[in-house]
């Protein structure tokens, strides 16, 4: 009996399906990781074999895109069904609980209990809606052998027996409230490599010992939020970022603390500072001991920078003078700067301490929200004349600058002398996407 066209199609399709089924199960799981969980569920209907493969995937992701497509009760039912019909270990679990009302957080607790018995090593809990009550982590989460933990809008209250996650390599916390007993304020995390705090609270008495740490970020948590003493032993630290809105502490004391920290990190290559910490380097206390501290610094990022502030100008020149191997400087200018230009003495950038001989490694300058003020233009002229290896000066012009002003500024820039024959000035309009910071 001759085969019909439809039979041929089924035969070909079945052959392709068999080939895919014959792949190693870990390869099939990797394929499923690149499609939505809905599509992975549809694949489970292909055969009994595929049903088992889908139900044994060690990576489960229920992100905001998944959860907002349906009602909260439907979301809860689907996640519960998938979890409790799962076979084998769940190594990675990402869940957005923003749509789940706090009165139903007990359901999330049950999911956490199930996961705590199934070999979880990578946990992400996102609760991003600012109006949501924070989710309190159940006690059994602290007994997990986690390697990566990401929390957003949660309460961190470990049991008294908790001493730290010994296998944790990455910890990222946003809007997490620490409620610590004095007995557990010191945590030992010997494998931790990346630590990121953003707008967290209750950190004041927390001490984290992480000898392998190579990235540390502390944003919007307050200058006294975290006990920085243990981090002085992090000799492998390469990237450090800190920002704060607090300015009430004694300026010299803050300079001393920041200087002490920097002196403890001989391998520091990337430094990220907000305007309040930039100003510290304008004082003699912070600057005098810098030459031996920043010799390995390659990239410097300064946030909320203001060329209308003499302190910030002096601070920037001080850092440049004491960073002989600096290659990249990104300035994210303040969006709340004063109207009109500050009177600037040209000697700020041409005096004996201007650092001209210390820019022999400098390659890239990027200024975000560039206004074309006199101070900014003098600084750019100084960089162009002082950096023989300069490749690019990227000037992203603030949206308040009109076309005629931009043309006038660009003409003046093109007249500045350059130490590098290969240097290029890129003059474009500022946008959030264009101004993104890249940290290697």
Coordinates of C-alpha atoms in Angstrom, one line a residue:
X1 CA 0.0 0.0 0.0
X2 CA 1.5 3.3 -1.0
X3 CA 2.2 6.0 1.6
X4 CA 0.2 9.2 1.4
X5 CA 1.7 12.7 1.7
X6 CA 0.4 12.9 5.3
X7 CA 2.1 9.6 6.1
X8 CA 5.4 10.9 4.8
X9 CA 5.0 14.1 6.9
X10 CA 4.3 12.0 10.0
X11 CA 7.3 9.7 9.3
X12 CA 9.6 12.7 8.8
X13 CA 8.3 14.4 11.9
X14 CA 8.6 11.2 13.9
X15 CA 12.1 10.7 12.8
X16 CA 13.0 14.3 13.9
X17 CA 11.3 13.7 17.2
X18 CA 13.2 10.5 17.7
X19 CA 16.5 12.2 17.0
X20 CA 15.7 14.9 19.6
X21 CA 14.6 12.3 22.2
X22 CA 17.9 10.4 21.7
X23 CA 19.9 13.4 22.9
X24 CA 21.4 13.2 26.4
X25 CA 18.8 14.3 29.0
X26 CA 21.0 17.2 30.2
X27 CA 21.2 18.6 26.7
X28 CA 17.4 18.4 26.4
X29 CA 17.1 20.2 29.7
X30 CA 19.3 23.0 28.4
X31 CA 17.1 23.3 25.3
X32 CA 14.0 23.6 27.6
X33 CA 15.8 26.3 29.6
X34 CA 15.7 28.6 26.5
X35 CA 12.0 28.3 26.0
X36 CA 9.0 29.4 28.1
X37 CA 7.7 27.0 30.8
X38 CA 4.4 26.9 28.8
X39 CA 6.2 25.6 25.7
X40 CA 8.1 23.1 27.8
X41 CA 4.8 21.9 29.2
X42 CA 3.4 21.5 25.7
X43 CA 6.4 19.4 24.8
X44 CA 5.6 17.0 27.6
X45 CA 2.4 16.0 25.7
X46 CA 4.5 14.5 22.9
X47 CA 5.1 11.2 24.6
X48 CA 5.6 9.5 28.0
X49 CA 9.3 10.0 27.6
X50 CA 8.9 13.8 27.1
X51 CA 6.6 14.0 30.1
X52 CA 9.3 12.6 32.3
X53 CA 12.0 14.8 30.8
X54 CA 10.0 17.9 31.4
X55 CA 9.1 16.9 35.0
X56 CA 12.7 16.2 35.8
X57 CA 14.2 19.5 34.6
X58 CA 16.4 20.8 37.5
X59 CA 15.8 24.4 36.6
X60 CA 12.4 26.0 37.2
X61 CA 11.8 29.7 36.4
X62 CA 8.5 31.4 37.3
X63 CA 9.4 35.0 36.5
X64 CA 7.3 38.2 36.4
X65 CA 6.3 37.5 32.7
X66 CA 5.0 34.1 33.7
X67 CA 3.1 35.2 36.8
X68 CA 1.4 38.3 35.4
X69 CA -0.2 36.4 32.6
X70 CA -2.8 34.8 34.9
X71 CA -4.6 35.4 38.2
X72 CA -2.7 35.0 41.5
X73 CA -4.8 31.9 42.4
X74 CA -4.1 30.3 39.0
X75 CA -0.4 31.1 39.4
X76 CA -0.3 29.4 42.8
X77 CA -2.1 26.4 41.5
X78 CA 0.2 26.0 38.5
X79 CA 3.4 26.4 40.5
X80 CA 2.2 23.9 43.1
X81 CA 1.2 21.4 40.5
X82 CA 4.5 21.6 38.7
X83 CA 6.6 21.4 41.9
X84 CA 4.7 18.5 43.5
X85 CA 4.7 16.5 40.3
X86 CA 8.4 17.0 39.8
X87 CA 10.9 14.1 39.7
X88 CA 14.4 14.4 40.9
X89 CA 16.3 17.4 42.2
X90 CA 15.6 21.1 41.6
X91 CA 18.9 22.8 41.4
X92 CA 17.8 26.3 40.3
X93 CA 14.5 28.0 41.3
X94 CA 13.5 31.5 40.4
X95 CA 10.1 32.8 41.5
X96 CA 8.4 36.2 41.3
X97 CA 5.9 36.4 44.2
X98 CA 4.9 40.0 43.6
X99 CA 1.3 39.0 42.6
X100 CA 0.9 36.8 45.6
X101 CA -0.9 38.5 48.6
X102 CA 1.0 38.4 51.9
X103 CA -1.9 36.4 53.4
X104 CA -0.9 33.6 51.1
X105 CA 2.8 33.6 51.8
X106 CA 2.3 30.3 53.7
X107 CA 2.0 28.7 50.3
X108 CA 5.4 30.0 49.3
X109 CA 6.7 28.6 52.6
X110 CA 5.5 25.1 51.5
X111 CA 7.3 25.5 48.2
X112 CA 10.5 26.4 50.1
X113 CA 10.1 23.3 52.3
X114 CA 9.7 21.1 49.2
X115 CA 12.8 22.7 47.6
X116 CA 14.9 22.4 50.8
X117 CA 14.6 18.6 50.4
X118 CA 15.5 18.5 46.7
X119 CA 19.1 19.7 46.4
X120 CA 18.5 23.4 45.7
X121 CA 21.7 25.4 45.1
X122 CA 20.4 28.6 43.2
X123 CA 17.5 30.5 44.7
X124 CA 15.9 33.8 43.5
X125 CA 12.9 35.3 45.2
X126 CA 11.6 38.5 43.6
X127 CA 9.0 40.6 45.4
X128 CA 9.4 43.8 43.5
X129 CA 6.1 45.6 44.0
X130 CA 7.0 48.5 46.4
X131 CA 3.5 48.2 48.0
X132 CA 4.0 44.5 48.9
X133 CA 4.7 43.4 52.4
X134 CA 8.2 41.8 52.6
X135 CA 8.4 38.0 52.5
X136 CA 9.9 36.4 55.6
X137 CA 12.2 33.6 54.7
X138 CA 11.3 30.4 56.6
X139 CA 13.9 28.9 58.8
X140 CA 14.6 25.8 56.6
X141 CA 16.0 28.1 53.9
X142 CA 19.0 28.8 56.1
X143 CA 19.9 25.1 56.1
X144 CA 20.3 25.0 52.3
X145 CA 23.7 24.4 50.7
X146 CA 23.2 27.4 48.4
X147 CA 25.7 28.6 45.9
X148 CA 23.7 31.6 44.7
X149 CA 21.0 33.6 46.5
X150 CA 19.0 36.6 45.2
X151 CA 16.4 38.3 47.3
X152 CA 14.1 41.3 46.7
X153 CA 11.9 42.7 49.4
X154 CA 12.4 40.0 52.0
X155 CA 13.0 39.7 55.7
X156 CA 16.2 37.9 56.7
X157 CA 15.8 36.5 60.2
X158 CA 17.9 33.3 60.5
X159 CA 17.7 30.9 63.5
X160 CA 20.3 31.2 66.3
X161 CA 22.2 28.2 64.9
X162 CA 22.9 29.9 61.6
X163 CA 26.5 30.8 61.0
X164 CA 26.4 31.5 57.3
X165 CA 26.1 29.9 53.9
X166 CA 29.4 28.0 53.6
X167 CA 29.1 27.3 49.8
X168 CA 27.5 30.5 48.7
X169 CA 29.4 32.3 45.9
X170 CA 27.0 35.0 44.9
X171 CA 24.7 37.0 47.2
X172 CA 22.5 39.8 45.8
X173 CA 20.0 41.5 48.2
X174 CA 17.6 44.4 47.3
X175 CA 15.3 46.0 49.9
X176 CA 16.1 43.2 52.4
X177 CA 15.5 43.9 56.1
X178 CA 17.9 42.1 58.4
X179 CA 16.5 41.2 61.8
X180 CA 19.5 39.7 63.5
X181 CA 20.1 38.4 67.0
X182 CA 23.4 39.6 68.5
X183 CA 24.6 36.0 68.6
X184 CA 24.3 35.6 64.8
X185 CA 25.5 39.1 63.7
X186 CA 28.8 37.6 62.4
X187 CA 28.4 35.4 59.4
X188 CA 31.1 33.2 57.9
X189 CA 30.9 32.8 54.1
X190 CA 34.3 31.3 53.0
X191 CA 33.2 30.8 49.3
X192 CA 31.5 34.1 48.7
X193 CA 32.8 36.0 45.6
X194 CA 30.2 38.6 44.8
X195 CA 28.2 40.6 47.4
X196 CA 25.6 43.2 46.4
X197 CA 23.5 45.2 48.9
X198 CA 20.9 47.7 47.5
X199 CA 18.7 49.7 49.9
X200 CA 18.9 47.2 52.6
X201 CA 18.3 47.9 56.3
X202 CA 19.3 46.4 59.6
X203 CA 22.9 45.9 58.5
X204 CA 24.6 48.1 61.2
X205 CA 25.8 45.2 63.4
X206 CA 26.2 42.6 60.6
X207 CA 29.7 41.3 60.0
X208 CA 30.4 39.2 57.0
X209 CA 33.7 37.3 56.7
X210 CA 34.4 36.5 53.0
X211 CA 38.1 36.0 52.3
X212 CA 37.5 35.1 48.6
X213 CA 35.4 38.1 47.9
X214 CA 36.3 39.9 44.6
X215 CA 33.2 42.1 44.1
X216 CA 31.5 44.3 46.7
X217 CA 28.6 46.7 46.1
X218 CA 26.9 48.8 48.8
X219 CA 24.3 51.1 47.4
X220 CA 21.8 53.3 49.2
X221 CA 22.2 51.5 52.6
X222 CA 23.8 54.3 54.5
X223 CA 27.5 54.9 55.3
X224 CA 27.3 53.2 58.6
X225 CA 24.9 50.4 57.4
X226 CA 27.5 47.6 57.4
X227 CA 30.5 46.8 59.5
X228 CA 33.3 47.2 56.9
X229 CA 36.0 46.0 59.2
X230 CA 35.9 42.3 58.1
X231 CA 36.2 43.4 54.5
X232 CA 39.7 44.8 55.1
X233 CA 40.8 41.2 55.0
X234 CA 39.5 40.7 51.4
X235 CA 42.8 41.0 49.7
X236 CA 41.4 39.5 46.5
X237 CA 38.8 42.3 46.0
X238 CA 38.8 43.7 42.5
X239 CA 35.6 45.8 42.2
X240 CA 34.2 48.1 44.9
X241 CA 31.1 50.3 44.6
X242 CA 29.5 52.4 47.3
X243 CA 26.9 55.2 47.4
X244 CA 25.0 56.9 50.1
X245 CA 22.8 59.9 50.7
X246 CA 24.1 60.4 54.3
X247 CA 26.4 63.4 54.8
X248 CA 26.1 63.9 58.5
X249 CA 29.1 62.0 59.6
X250 CA 32.4 63.7 60.2
X251 CA 34.1 64.2 56.8
X252 CA 37.6 63.4 58.0
X253 CA 36.5 60.2 59.7
X254 CA 34.8 59.0 56.5
X255 CA 38.0 59.8 54.5
X256 CA 40.1 57.8 57.0
X257 CA 37.8 54.8 56.7
X258 CA 37.6 54.8 53.0
X259 CA 41.4 55.2 52.8
X260 CA 41.9 52.3 55.2
X261 CA 39.7 50.1 53.1
X262 CA 41.4 51.0 49.8
X263 CA 44.8 50.3 51.4
X264 CA 43.6 46.8 52.2
X265 CA 42.7 46.0 48.6
X266 CA 46.0 45.8 46.6
X267 CA 44.2 44.2 43.6
X268 CA 41.4 46.8 43.3
X269 CA 40.9 47.5 39.6
X270 CA 37.4 49.0 39.5
X271 CA 36.1 51.8 41.8
X272 CA 32.6 53.1 41.9
X273 CA 31.8 56.2 44.1
X274 CA 28.9 58.6 44.5
X275 CA 29.5 62.3 45.0
X276 CA 29.6 62.2 48.8
X277 CA 32.6 59.8 48.7
X278 CA 34.3 61.6 45.8
X279 CA 34.5 64.7 48.0
X280 CA 36.6 62.8 50.6
X281 CA 39.6 62.9 48.3
X282 CA 39.6 66.7 48.2
X283 CA 40.9 66.6 51.7
X284 CA 44.6 66.1 52.5
X285 CA 43.7 63.2 54.8
X286 CA 42.4 61.0 52.0
X287 CA 44.7 62.1 49.3
X288 CA 48.1 62.0 50.9
X289 CA 48.2 58.2 51.3
X290 CA 46.7 57.4 47.9
X291 CA 49.8 57.0 45.6
X292 CA 50.5 53.5 46.8
X293 CA 46.9 52.5 47.1
X294 CA 45.5 52.9 43.6
X295 CA 48.3 51.7 41.4
X296 CA 46.2 48.8 40.0
X297 CA 43.1 50.9 39.4
X298 CA 42.0 50.5 35.8
X299 CA 38.4 51.8 35.8
X300 CA 36.8 54.7 37.8
X301 CA 33.1 55.4 37.8
X302 CA 31.8 58.6 39.6
X303 CA 28.1 59.0 40.1
X304 CA 26.2 62.2 40.6
X305 CA 29.3 64.2 39.7
X306 CA 29.1 68.0 39.7
X307 CA 31.7 70.3 38.0
X308 CA 30.1 73.2 39.8
X309 CA 31.7 71.9 43.0
X310 CA 35.4 72.9 43.6
X311 CA 35.7 70.0 46.1
X312 CA 34.7 67.5 43.4
X313 CA 37.1 69.0 40.9
X314 CA 40.0 68.8 43.4
X315 CA 38.9 65.2 44.3
X316 CA 38.9 64.1 40.7
X317 CA 42.3 65.5 40.0
X318 CA 43.6 63.9 43.3
X319 CA 42.4 60.5 42.2
X320 CA 43.8 60.9 38.7
X321 CA 47.1 62.0 40.2
X322 CA 47.2 58.8 42.3
X323 CA 46.0 56.3 39.7
X324 CA 48.9 56.1 37.2
X325 CA 47.5 53.0 35.4
X326 CA 43.9 54.3 35.0
X327 CA 42.5 53.4 31.6
X328 CA 38.7 54.3 31.8
X329 CA 36.9 57.1 33.5
X330 CA 33.1 57.5 33.4
X331 CA 31.4 60.5 34.9
X332 CA 27.7 60.4 35.5
X333 CA 26.8 64.0 36.0
X334 CA 24.3 65.3 38.5
X335 CA 20.9 66.0 37.0
X336 CA 20.3 68.6 39.8
X337 CA 23.2 70.9 39.1
X338 CA 23.0 74.6 39.4
X339 CA 22.0 76.9 36.6
X340 CA 24.9 78.9 35.2
X341 CA 28.6 78.2 35.2
X342 CA 30.8 78.3 38.2
X343 CA 33.9 80.6 37.8
X344 CA 36.8 78.3 37.3
X345 CA 40.4 79.0 37.6
X346 CA 42.3 77.5 34.6
X347 CA 45.1 76.7 37.0
X348 CA 43.0 73.9 38.5
X349 CA 43.9 71.8 35.4
X350 CA 47.3 73.3 34.6
X351 CA 49.1 73.6 37.9
X352 CA 52.0 71.4 39.1
X353 CA 49.6 69.0 40.8
X354 CA 47.2 68.6 37.9
X355 CA 48.5 65.1 37.2
X356 CA 49.6 65.6 33.6
X357 CA 52.4 63.0 33.8
X358 CA 50.2 60.4 35.4
X359 CA 47.8 59.8 32.4
X360 CA 50.1 57.7 30.3
X361 CA 47.8 54.7 30.4
X362 CA 44.5 56.6 30.0
X363 CA 42.4 55.4 27.1
X364 CA 38.6 56.2 27.4
X365 CA 36.7 59.1 28.9
X366 CA 32.9 59.1 29.0
X367 CA 30.8 62.0 30.4
X368 CA 27.1 61.4 30.8
X369 CA 24.7 64.5 30.8
X370 CA 27.5 66.7 29.4
X371 CA 26.5 70.4 29.6
X372 CA 29.5 72.1 28.0
X373 CA 30.2 74.3 31.0
X374 CA 33.6 76.1 31.3
X375 CA 34.8 73.6 33.9
X376 CA 33.8 70.7 31.8
X377 CA 35.5 72.1 28.7
X378 CA 38.7 72.8 30.7
X379 CA 38.7 69.3 32.0
X380 CA 38.3 67.8 28.6
X381 CA 41.1 70.0 27.2
X382 CA 43.3 68.8 30.1
X383 CA 42.5 65.1 29.3
X384 CA 43.1 65.5 25.6
X385 CA 46.5 67.2 26.2
X386 CA 47.6 64.8 28.9
X387 CA 46.7 61.3 27.6
X388 CA 49.0 60.1 24.8
X389 CA 47.1 56.8 24.5
X390 CA 43.6 58.3 24.5
X391 CA 41.3 56.5 22.1
X392 CA 37.8 58.0 22.8
X393 CA 36.3 60.9 24.6
X394 CA 32.5 60.1 24.6
X395 CA 30.4 63.1 25.5
X396 CA 26.7 62.4 25.9
X397 CA 25.0 65.8 25.8
X398 CA 22.2 66.5 28.2
X399 CA 18.8 66.9 26.6
X400 CA 18.5 70.5 27.8
X401 CA 21.2 71.6 25.4
X402 CA 19.8 72.7 22.1
X403 CA 21.2 72.1 18.6
X404 CA 22.9 75.5 18.2
X405 CA 24.5 75.2 21.6
X406 CA 25.8 71.7 20.7
X407 CA 27.3 73.0 17.5
X408 CA 29.1 75.8 19.3
X409 CA 30.5 73.4 21.9
X410 CA 31.6 70.8 19.4
X411 CA 33.5 73.5 17.4
X412 CA 35.4 74.5 20.5
X413 CA 36.2 70.9 21.3
X414 CA 37.7 70.3 17.9
X415 CA 40.2 73.2 18.5
X416 CA 41.7 71.6 21.6
X417 CA 45.3 70.2 21.2
X418 CA 45.6 66.4 21.6
X419 CA 48.5 64.3 22.9
X420 CA 47.1 61.3 21.1
X421 CA 47.0 61.3 17.3
X422 CA 44.4 58.5 17.4
X423 CA 42.0 60.1 19.8
X424 CA 38.4 60.5 18.7
X425 CA 35.7 62.8 20.2
X426 CA 32.2 61.2 20.1
X427 CA 29.5 63.9 20.6
X428 CA 26.0 62.4 21.0
X429 CA 22.8 63.1 22.8
X430 CA 22.4 61.5 26.2
X431 CA 20.0 58.6 26.8
X432 CA 19.7 56.0 29.6
X433 CA 20.6 53.2 27.3
X434 CA 23.6 54.9 25.9
X435 CA 24.9 55.9 29.3
X436 CA 24.9 52.4 30.8
X437 CA 27.9 51.4 32.8
X438 CA 29.8 48.3 31.9
X439 CA 31.9 46.6 34.7
X440 CA 34.0 43.7 33.5

